[in-house]
Coordinates of N, CA and C in Angstrom, one line a residue:
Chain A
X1 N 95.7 -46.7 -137.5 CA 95.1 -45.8 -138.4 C 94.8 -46.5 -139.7
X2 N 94.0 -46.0 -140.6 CA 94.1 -46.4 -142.0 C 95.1 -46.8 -142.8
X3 N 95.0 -47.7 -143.7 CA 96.2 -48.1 -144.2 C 95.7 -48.4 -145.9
X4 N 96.3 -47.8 -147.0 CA 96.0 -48.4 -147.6 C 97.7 -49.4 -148.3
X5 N 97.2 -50.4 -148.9 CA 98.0 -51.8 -149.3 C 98.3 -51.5 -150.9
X6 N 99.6 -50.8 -151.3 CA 99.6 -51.2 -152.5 C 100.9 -52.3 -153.3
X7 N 100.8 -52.7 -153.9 CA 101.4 -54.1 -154.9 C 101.7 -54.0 -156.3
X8 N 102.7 -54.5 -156.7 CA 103.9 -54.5 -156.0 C 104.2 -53.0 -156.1
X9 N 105.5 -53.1 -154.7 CA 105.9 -51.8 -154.3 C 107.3 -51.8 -155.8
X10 N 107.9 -52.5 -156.6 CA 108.6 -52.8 -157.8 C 108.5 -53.9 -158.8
X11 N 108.4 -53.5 -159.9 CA 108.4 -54.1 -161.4 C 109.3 -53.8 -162.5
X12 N 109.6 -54.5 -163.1 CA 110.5 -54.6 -164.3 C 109.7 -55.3 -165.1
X13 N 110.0 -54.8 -166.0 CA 108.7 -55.7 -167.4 C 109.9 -55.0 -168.7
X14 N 109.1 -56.4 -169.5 CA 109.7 -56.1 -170.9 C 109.0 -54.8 -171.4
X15 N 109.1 -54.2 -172.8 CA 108.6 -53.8 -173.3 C 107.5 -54.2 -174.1
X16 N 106.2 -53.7 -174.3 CA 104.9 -54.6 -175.1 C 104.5 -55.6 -174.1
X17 N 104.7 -55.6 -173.0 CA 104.2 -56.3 -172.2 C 103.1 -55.3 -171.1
X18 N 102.4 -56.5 -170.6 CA 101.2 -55.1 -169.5 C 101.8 -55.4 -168.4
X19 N 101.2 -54.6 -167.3 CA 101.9 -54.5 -165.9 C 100.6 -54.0 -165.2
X20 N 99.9 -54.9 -164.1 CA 99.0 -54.4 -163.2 C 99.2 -54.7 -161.8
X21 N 99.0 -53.3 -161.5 CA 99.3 -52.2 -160.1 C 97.9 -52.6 -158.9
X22 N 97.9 -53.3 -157.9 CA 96.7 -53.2 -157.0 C 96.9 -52.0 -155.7
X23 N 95.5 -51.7 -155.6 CA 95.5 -51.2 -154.8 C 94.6 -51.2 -153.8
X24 N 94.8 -51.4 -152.4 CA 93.4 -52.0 -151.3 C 93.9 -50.9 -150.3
X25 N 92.4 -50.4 -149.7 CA 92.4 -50.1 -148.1 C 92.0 -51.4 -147.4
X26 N 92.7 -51.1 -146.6 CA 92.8 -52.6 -145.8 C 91.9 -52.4 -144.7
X27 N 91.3 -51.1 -144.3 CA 90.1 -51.5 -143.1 C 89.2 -49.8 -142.7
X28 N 89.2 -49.7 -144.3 CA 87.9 -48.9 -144.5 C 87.5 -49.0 -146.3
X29 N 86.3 -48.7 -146.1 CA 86.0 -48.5 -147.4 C 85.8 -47.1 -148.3
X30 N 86.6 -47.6 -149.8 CA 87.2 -46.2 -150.1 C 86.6 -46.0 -151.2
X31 N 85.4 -44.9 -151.1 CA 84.5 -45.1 -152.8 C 85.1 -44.4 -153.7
X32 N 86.4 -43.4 -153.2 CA 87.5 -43.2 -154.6 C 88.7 -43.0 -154.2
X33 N 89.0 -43.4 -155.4 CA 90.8 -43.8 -155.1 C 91.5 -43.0 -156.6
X34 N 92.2 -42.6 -156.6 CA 93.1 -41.9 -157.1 C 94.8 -42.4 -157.3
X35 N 94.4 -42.0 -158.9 CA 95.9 -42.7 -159.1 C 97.0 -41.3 -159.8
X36 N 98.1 -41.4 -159.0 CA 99.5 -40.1 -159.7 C 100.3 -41.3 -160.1
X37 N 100.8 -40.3 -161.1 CA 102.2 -40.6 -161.2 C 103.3 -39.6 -161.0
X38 N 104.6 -39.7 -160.6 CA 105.5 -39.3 -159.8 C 107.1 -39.6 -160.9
X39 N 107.4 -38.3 -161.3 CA 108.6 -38.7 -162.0 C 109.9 -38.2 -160.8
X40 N 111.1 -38.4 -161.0 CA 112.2 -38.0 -160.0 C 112.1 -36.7 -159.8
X41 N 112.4 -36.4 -158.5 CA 112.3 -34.9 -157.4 C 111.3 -34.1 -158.3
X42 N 109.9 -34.8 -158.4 CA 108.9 -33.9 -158.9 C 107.6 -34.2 -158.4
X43 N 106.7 -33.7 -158.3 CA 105.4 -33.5 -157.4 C 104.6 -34.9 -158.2
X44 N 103.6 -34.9 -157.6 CA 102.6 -36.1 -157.9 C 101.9 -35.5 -159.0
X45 N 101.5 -36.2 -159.9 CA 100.3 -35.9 -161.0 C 98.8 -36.8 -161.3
X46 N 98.2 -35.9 -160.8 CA 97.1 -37.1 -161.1 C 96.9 -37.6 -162.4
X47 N 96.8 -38.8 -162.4 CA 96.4 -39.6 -163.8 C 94.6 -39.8 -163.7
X48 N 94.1 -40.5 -162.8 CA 92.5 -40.8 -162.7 C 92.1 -40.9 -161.6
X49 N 90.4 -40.5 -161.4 CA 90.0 -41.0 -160.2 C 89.2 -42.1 -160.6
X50 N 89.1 -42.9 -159.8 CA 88.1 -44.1 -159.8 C 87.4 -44.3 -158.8
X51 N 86.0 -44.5 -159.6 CA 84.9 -44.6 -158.2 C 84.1 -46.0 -158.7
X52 N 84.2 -46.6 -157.5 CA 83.7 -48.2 -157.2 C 82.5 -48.2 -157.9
X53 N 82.5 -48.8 -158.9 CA 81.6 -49.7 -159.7 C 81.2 -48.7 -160.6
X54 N 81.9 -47.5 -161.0 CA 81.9 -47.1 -162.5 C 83.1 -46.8 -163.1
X55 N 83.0 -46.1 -164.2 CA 84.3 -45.9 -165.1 C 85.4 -44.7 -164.3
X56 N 86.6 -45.0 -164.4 CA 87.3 -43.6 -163.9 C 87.5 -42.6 -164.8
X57 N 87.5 -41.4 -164.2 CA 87.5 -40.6 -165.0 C 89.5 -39.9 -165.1
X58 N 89.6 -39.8 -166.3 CA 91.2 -39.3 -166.4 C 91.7 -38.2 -166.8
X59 N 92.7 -37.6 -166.2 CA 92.9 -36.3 -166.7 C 93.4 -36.6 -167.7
X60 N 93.6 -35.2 -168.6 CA 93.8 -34.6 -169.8 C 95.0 -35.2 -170.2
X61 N 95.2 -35.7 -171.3 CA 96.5 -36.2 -171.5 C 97.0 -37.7 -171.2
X62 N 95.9 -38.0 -170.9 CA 96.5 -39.3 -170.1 C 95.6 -40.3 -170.5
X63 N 96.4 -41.6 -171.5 CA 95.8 -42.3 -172.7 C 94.6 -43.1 -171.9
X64 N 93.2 -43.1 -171.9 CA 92.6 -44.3 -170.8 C 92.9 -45.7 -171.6
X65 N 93.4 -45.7 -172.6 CA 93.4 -47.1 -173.2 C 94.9 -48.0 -172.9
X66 N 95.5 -46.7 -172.5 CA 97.1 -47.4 -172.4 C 96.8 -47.5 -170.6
X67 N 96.3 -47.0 -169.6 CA 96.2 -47.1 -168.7 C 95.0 -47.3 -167.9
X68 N 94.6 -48.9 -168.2 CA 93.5 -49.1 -167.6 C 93.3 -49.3 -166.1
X69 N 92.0 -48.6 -165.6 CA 91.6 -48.4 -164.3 C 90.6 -49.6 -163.8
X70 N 90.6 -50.1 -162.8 CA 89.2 -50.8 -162.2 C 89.0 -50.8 -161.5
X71 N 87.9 -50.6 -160.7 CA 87.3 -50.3 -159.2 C 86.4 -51.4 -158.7
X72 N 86.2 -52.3 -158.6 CA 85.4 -53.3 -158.7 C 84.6 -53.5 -157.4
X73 N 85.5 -53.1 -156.3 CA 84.9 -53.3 -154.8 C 85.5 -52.2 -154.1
X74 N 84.8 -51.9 -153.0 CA 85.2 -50.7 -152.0 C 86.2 -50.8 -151.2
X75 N 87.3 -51.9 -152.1 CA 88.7 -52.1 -151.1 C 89.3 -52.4 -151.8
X76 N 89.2 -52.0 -153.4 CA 90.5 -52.5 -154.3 C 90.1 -51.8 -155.5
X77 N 91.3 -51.3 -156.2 CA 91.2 -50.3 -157.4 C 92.6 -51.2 -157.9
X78 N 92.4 -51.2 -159.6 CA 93.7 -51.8 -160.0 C 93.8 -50.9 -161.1
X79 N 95.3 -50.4 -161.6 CA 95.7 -50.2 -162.6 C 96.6 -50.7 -163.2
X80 N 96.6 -50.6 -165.0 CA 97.0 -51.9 -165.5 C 97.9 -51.3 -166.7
X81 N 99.2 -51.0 -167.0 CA 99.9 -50.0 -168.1 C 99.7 -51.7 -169.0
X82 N 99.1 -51.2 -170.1 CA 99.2 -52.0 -170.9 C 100.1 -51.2 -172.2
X83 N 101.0 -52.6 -173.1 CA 101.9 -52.3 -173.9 C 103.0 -51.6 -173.4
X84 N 103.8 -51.8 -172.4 CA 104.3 -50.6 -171.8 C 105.3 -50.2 -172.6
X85 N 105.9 -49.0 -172.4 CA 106.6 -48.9 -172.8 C 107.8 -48.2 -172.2
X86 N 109.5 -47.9 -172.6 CA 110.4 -47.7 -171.3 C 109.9 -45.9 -170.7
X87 N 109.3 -45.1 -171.5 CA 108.4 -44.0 -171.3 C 107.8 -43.9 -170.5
X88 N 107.4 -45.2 -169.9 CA 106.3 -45.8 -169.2 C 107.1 -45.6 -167.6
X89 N 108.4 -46.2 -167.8 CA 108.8 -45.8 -166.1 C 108.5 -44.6 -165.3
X90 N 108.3 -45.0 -164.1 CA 107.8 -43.8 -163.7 C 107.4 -44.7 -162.0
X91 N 107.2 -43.8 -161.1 CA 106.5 -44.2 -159.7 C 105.0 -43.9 -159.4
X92 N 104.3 -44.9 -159.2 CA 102.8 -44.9 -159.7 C 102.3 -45.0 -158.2
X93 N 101.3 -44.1 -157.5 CA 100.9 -44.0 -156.2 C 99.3 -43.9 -156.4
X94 N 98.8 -44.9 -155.3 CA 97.7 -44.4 -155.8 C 97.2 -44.3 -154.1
X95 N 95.6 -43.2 -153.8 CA 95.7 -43.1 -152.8 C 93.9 -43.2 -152.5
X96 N 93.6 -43.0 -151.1 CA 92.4 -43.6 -151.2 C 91.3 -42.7 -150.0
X97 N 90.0 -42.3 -151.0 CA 89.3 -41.1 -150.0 C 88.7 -42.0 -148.8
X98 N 88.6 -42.1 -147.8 CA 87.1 -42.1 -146.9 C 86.3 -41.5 -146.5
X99 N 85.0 -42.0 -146.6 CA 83.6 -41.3 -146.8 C 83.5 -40.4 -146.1
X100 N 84.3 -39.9 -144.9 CA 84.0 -38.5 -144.1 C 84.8 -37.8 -144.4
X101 N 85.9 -38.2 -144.8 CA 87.0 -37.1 -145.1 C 87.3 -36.1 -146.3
X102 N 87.0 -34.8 -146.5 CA 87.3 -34.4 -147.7 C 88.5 -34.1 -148.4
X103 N 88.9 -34.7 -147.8 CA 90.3 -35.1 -148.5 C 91.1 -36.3 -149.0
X104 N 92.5 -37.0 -149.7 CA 92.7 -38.1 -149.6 C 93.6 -37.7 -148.9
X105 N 93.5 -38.7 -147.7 CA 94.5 -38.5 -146.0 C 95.4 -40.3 -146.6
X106 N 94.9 -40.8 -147.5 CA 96.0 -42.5 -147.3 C 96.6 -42.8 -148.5
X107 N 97.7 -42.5 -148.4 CA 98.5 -43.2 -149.5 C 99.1 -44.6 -150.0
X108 N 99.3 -44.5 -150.6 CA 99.8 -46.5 -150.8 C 101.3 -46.0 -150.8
X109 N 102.3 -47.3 -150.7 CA 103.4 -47.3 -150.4 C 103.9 -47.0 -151.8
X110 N 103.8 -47.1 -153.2 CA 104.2 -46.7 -154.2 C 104.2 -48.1 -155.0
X111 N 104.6 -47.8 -156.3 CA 104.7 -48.8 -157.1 C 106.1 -48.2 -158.0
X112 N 107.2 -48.6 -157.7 CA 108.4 -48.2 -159.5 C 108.7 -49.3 -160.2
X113 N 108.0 -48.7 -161.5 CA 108.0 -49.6 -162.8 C 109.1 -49.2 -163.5
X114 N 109.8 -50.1 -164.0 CA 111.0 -49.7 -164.4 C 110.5 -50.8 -165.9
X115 N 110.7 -49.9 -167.2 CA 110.6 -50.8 -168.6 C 111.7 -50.9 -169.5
X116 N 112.0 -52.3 -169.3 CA 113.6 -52.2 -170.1 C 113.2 -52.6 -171.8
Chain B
X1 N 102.4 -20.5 -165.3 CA 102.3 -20.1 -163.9 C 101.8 -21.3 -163.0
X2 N 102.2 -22.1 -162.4 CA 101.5 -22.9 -161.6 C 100.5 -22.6 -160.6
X3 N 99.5 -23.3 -160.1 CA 98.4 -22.9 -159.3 C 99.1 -22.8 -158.0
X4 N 100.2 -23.9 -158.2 CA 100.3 -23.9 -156.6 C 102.2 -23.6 -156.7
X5 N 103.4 -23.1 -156.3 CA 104.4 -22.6 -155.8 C 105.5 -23.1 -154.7
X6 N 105.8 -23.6 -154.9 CA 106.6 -24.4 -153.6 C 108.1 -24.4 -153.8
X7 N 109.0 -23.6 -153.4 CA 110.3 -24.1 -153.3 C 111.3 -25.2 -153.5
X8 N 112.0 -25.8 -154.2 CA 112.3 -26.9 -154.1 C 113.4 -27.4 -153.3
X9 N 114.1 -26.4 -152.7 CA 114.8 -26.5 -151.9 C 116.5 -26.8 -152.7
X10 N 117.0 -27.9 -151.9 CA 117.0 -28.3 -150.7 C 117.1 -27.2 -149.6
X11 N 116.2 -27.5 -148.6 CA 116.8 -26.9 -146.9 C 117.1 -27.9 -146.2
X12 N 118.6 -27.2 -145.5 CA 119.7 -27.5 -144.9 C 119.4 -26.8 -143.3
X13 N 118.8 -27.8 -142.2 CA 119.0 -27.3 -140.7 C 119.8 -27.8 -140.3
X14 N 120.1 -27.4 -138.6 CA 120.9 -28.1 -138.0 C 119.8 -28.8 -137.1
X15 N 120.3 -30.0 -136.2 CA 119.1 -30.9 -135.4 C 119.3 -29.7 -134.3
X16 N 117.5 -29.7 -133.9 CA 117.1 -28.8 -133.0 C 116.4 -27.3 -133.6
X17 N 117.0 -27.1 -134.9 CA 116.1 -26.2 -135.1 C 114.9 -26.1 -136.0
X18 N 114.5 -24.6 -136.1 CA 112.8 -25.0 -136.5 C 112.8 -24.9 -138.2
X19 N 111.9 -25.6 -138.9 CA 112.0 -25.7 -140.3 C 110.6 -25.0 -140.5
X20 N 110.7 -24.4 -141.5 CA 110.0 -23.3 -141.9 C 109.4 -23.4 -143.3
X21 N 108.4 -24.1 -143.9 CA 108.3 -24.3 -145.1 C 106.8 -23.6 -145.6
X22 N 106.9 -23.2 -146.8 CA 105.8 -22.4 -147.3 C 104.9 -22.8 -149.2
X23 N 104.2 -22.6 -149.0 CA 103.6 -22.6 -150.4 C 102.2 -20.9 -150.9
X24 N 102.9 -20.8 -152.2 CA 101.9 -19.7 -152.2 C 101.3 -20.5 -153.3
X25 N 99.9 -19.9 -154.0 CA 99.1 -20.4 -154.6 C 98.2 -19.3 -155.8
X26 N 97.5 -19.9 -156.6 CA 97.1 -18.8 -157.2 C 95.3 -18.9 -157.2
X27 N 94.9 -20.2 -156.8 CA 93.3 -20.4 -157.2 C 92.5 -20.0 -156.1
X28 N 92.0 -18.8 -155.7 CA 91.1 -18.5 -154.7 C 89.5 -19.5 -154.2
X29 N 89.7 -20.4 -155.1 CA 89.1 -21.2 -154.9 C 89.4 -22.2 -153.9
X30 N 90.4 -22.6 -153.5 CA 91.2 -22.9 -152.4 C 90.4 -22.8 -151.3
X31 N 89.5 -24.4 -150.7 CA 89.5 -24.0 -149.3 C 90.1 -25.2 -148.1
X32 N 90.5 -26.5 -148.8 CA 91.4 -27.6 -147.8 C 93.1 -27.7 -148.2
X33 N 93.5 -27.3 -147.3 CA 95.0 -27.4 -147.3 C 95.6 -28.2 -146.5
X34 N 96.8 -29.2 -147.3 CA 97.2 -29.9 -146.9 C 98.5 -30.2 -146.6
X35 N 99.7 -30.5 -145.6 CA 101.1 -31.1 -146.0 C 101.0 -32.3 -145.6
X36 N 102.0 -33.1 -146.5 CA 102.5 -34.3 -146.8 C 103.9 -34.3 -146.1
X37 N 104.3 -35.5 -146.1 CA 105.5 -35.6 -146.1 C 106.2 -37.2 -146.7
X38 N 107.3 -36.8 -147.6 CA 107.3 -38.0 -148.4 C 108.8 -38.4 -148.9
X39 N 108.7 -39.9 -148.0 CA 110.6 -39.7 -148.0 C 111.2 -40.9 -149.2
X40 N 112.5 -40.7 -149.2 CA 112.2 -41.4 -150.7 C 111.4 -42.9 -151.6
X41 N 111.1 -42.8 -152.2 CA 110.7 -43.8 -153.0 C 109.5 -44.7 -152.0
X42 N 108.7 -43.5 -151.1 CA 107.4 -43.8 -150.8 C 106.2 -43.3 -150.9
X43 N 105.5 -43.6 -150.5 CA 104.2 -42.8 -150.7 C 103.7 -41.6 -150.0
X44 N 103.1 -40.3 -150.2 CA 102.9 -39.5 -148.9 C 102.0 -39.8 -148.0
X45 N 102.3 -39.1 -146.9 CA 102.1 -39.0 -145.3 C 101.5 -37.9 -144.8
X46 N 100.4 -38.0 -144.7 CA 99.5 -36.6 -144.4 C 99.8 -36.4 -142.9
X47 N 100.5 -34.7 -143.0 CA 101.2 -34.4 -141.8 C 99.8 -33.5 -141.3
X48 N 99.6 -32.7 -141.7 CA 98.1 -31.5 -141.8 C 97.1 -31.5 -142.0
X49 N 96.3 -31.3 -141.8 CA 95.1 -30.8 -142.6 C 93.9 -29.8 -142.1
X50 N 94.2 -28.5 -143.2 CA 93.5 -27.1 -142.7 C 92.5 -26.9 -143.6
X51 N 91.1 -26.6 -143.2 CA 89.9 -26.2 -143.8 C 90.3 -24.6 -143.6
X52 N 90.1 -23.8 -144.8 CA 90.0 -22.8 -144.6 C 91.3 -21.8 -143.6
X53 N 91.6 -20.4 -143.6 CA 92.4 -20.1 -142.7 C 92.7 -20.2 -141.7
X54 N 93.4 -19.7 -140.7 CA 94.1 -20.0 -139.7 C 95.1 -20.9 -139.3
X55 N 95.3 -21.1 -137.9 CA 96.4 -22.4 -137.4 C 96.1 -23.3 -136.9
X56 N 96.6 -24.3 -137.1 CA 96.7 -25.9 -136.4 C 97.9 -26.2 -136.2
X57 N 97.8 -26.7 -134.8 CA 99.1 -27.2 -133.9 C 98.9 -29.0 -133.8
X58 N 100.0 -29.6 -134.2 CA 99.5 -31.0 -133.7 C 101.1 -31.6 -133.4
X59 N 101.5 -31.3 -132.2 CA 102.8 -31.6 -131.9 C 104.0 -31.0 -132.3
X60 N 104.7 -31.2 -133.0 CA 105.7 -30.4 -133.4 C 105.4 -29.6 -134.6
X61 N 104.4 -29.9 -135.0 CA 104.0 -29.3 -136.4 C 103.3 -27.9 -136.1
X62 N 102.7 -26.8 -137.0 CA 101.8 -25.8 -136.8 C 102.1 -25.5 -138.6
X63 N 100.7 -25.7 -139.1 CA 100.0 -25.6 -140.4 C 99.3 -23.9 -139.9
X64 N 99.8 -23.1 -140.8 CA 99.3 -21.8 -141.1 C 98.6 -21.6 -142.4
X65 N 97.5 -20.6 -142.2 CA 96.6 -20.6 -143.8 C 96.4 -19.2 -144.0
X66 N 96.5 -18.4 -144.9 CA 96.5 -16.9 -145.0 C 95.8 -17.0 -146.2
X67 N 94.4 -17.0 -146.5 CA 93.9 -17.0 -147.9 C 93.8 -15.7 -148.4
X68 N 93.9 -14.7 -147.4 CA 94.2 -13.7 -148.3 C 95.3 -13.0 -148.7
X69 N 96.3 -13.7 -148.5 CA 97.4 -13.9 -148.9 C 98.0 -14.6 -150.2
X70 N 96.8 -15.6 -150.0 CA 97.1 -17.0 -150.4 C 98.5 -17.4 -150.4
X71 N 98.7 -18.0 -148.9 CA 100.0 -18.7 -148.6 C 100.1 -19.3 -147.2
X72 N 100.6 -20.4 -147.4 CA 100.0 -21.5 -146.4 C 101.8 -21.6 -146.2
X73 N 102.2 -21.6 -144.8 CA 103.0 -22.5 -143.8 C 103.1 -23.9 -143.2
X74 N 103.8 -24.2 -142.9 CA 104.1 -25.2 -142.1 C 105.7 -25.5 -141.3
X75 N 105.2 -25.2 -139.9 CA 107.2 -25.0 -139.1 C 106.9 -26.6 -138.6
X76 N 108.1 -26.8 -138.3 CA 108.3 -28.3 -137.4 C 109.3 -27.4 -136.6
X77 N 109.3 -27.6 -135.1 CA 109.7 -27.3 -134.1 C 110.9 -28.6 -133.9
X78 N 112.5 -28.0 -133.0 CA 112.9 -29.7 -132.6 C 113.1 -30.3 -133.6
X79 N 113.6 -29.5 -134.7 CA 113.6 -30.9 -135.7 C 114.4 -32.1 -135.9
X80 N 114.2 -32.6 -136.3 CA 115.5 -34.0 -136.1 C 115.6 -34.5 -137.1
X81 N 116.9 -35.5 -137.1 CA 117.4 -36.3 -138.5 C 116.1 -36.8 -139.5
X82 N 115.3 -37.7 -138.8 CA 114.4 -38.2 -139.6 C 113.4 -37.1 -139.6
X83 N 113.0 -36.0 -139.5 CA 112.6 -35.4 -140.5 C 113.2 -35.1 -141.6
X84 N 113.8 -35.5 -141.9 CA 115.0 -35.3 -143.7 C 113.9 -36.2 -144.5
X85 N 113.3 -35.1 -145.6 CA 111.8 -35.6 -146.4 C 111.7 -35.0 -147.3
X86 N 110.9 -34.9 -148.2 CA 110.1 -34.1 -149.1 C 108.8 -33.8 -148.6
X87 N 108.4 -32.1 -148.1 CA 107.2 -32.2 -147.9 C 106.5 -31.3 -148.8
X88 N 105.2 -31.5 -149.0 CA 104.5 -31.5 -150.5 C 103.3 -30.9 -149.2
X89 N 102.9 -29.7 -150.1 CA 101.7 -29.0 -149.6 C 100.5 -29.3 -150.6
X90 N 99.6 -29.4 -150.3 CA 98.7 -29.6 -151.6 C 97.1 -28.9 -151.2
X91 N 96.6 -28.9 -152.3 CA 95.4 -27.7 -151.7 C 93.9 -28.2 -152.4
X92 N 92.8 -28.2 -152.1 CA 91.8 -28.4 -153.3 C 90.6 -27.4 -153.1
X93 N 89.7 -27.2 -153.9 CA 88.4 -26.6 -153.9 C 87.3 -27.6 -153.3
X94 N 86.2 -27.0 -152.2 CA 84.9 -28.5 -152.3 C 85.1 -29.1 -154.0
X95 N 84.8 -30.3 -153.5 CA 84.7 -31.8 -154.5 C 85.5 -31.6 -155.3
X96 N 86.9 -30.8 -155.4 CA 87.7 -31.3 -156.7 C 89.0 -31.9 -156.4
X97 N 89.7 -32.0 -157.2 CA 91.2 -32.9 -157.1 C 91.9 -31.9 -156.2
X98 N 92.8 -32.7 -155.5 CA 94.2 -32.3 -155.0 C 95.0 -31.7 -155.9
X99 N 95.6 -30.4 -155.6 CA 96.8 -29.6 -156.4 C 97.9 -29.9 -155.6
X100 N 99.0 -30.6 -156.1 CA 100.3 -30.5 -155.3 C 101.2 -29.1 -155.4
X101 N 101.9 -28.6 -154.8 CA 103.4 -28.0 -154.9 C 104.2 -28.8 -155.6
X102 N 105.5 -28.6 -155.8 CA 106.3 -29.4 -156.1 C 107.1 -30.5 -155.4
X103 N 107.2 -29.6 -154.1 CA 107.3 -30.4 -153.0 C 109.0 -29.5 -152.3
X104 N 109.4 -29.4 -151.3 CA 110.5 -29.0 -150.8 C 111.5 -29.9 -150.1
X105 N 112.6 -30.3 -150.6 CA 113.5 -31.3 -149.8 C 114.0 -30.3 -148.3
X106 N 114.2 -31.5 -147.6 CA 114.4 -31.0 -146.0 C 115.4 -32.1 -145.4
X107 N 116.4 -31.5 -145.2 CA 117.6 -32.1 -144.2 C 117.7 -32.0 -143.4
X108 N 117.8 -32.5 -142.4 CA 118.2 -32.1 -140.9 C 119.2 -32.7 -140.4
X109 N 120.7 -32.0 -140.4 CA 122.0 -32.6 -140.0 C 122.0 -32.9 -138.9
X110 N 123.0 -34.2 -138.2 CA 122.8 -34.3 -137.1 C 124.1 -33.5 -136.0

């Protein structure tokens, strides 16, 4: 089945430092990919969608300059917590549409950032 | 009020019986429904997936959709240890975002 590949599945970073999150479908091509964040025993939230070779679009509340998006190719979206901060911890999932499906059916394995 | 309703549980079975989990909703807009399932400190696992009302059976699972209800099921028959999860129902309108539940923890003692 589909798989999407995400990296690293854990991080520790200083504070004021950036942190970037990849994420690939490994054997389809995904023109959007979607990124949540995930705090403890609580549902996903979407932060943005990103669609290959334009800007993502971000929900409400959610800094685009502290959390930058890129979509560059139809098999890799990266997000990038710049300046982080320990606020910043949290479990970052991002997941990935294919062109027939109207739904997102593939999730990545997670990313927990932990900011000391 | 949230769009979407979900229990948070915990539910406590014993192995072999049937798990019964539900989400009600508020956006009539609502026509793909989904369960997940997501165990810790991974990513979800698309167990479901229902266009519009009715049932879908796909092995031990059966996804129920009552839109005029607005409230969506999902039993796992047989259950067993490793179904012990979080499963997260989630729902969207054509072309828009996924709405989660909160999600329902699920044990299954052995």
């Amino acid at each position: 089945g589909a798989v999407v590949s995400q990296h690293p599945s854990w991080v520790i970073c200083k504070s004021g430092t950036s942190v970037k999150i990849e994420c690939r479908s490994l054997d389809f091509q995904a023109t959007t990919m979607f990124w949540y964040r995930q705090f403890p025993k609580q549902s996903l939230m979407l932060m943005a969608t990103s669609n290959e070779g334009s800007k993502a679009t971000y929900e409400q509340g959610v800094e685009k300059d502290k959390f930058l998006i890129n979509h560059a190719s139809l098999t890799l979206s990266t997000l990038t917590v710049t300046s982080a901060h320990p606020e910043d911890s949290s479990f970052y999932i991002c997941s990935a549409r294919e062109g027939a499906m109207n739904t997102e059916a593939f999730f990545g394995q997670g990313t927990r950032l932990t900011v000391v | 009020q949230k769009e979407v309703e979900q229990d948070p549980g915990p539910l406590s079975v014993p192995e072999g019986a049937i798990v019964s989990l539900n989400c009600t909703y508020s956006n009539s807009a609502f026509q793909y429904f989904m369960w997940y399932r997501q165990y810790s400190r991974k990513g979800p696992e698309l167990l479901m997936y229902t266009y519009s009302s009715g049932n879908k059976e796909d092995g031990r699972f059966t996804a129920q959709v009552d839109k005029s209800s607005k409230y969506i099921s999902l039993f796992i028959r047989d259950s067993q240890p490793s179904d012990s999860a979080t499963y997260l129902c989630a729902m969207k309108a054509a072309g828009n975002k996924l709405t989660f539940g909160g999600g329902t923890r699920v044990l299954v003692k052995p």
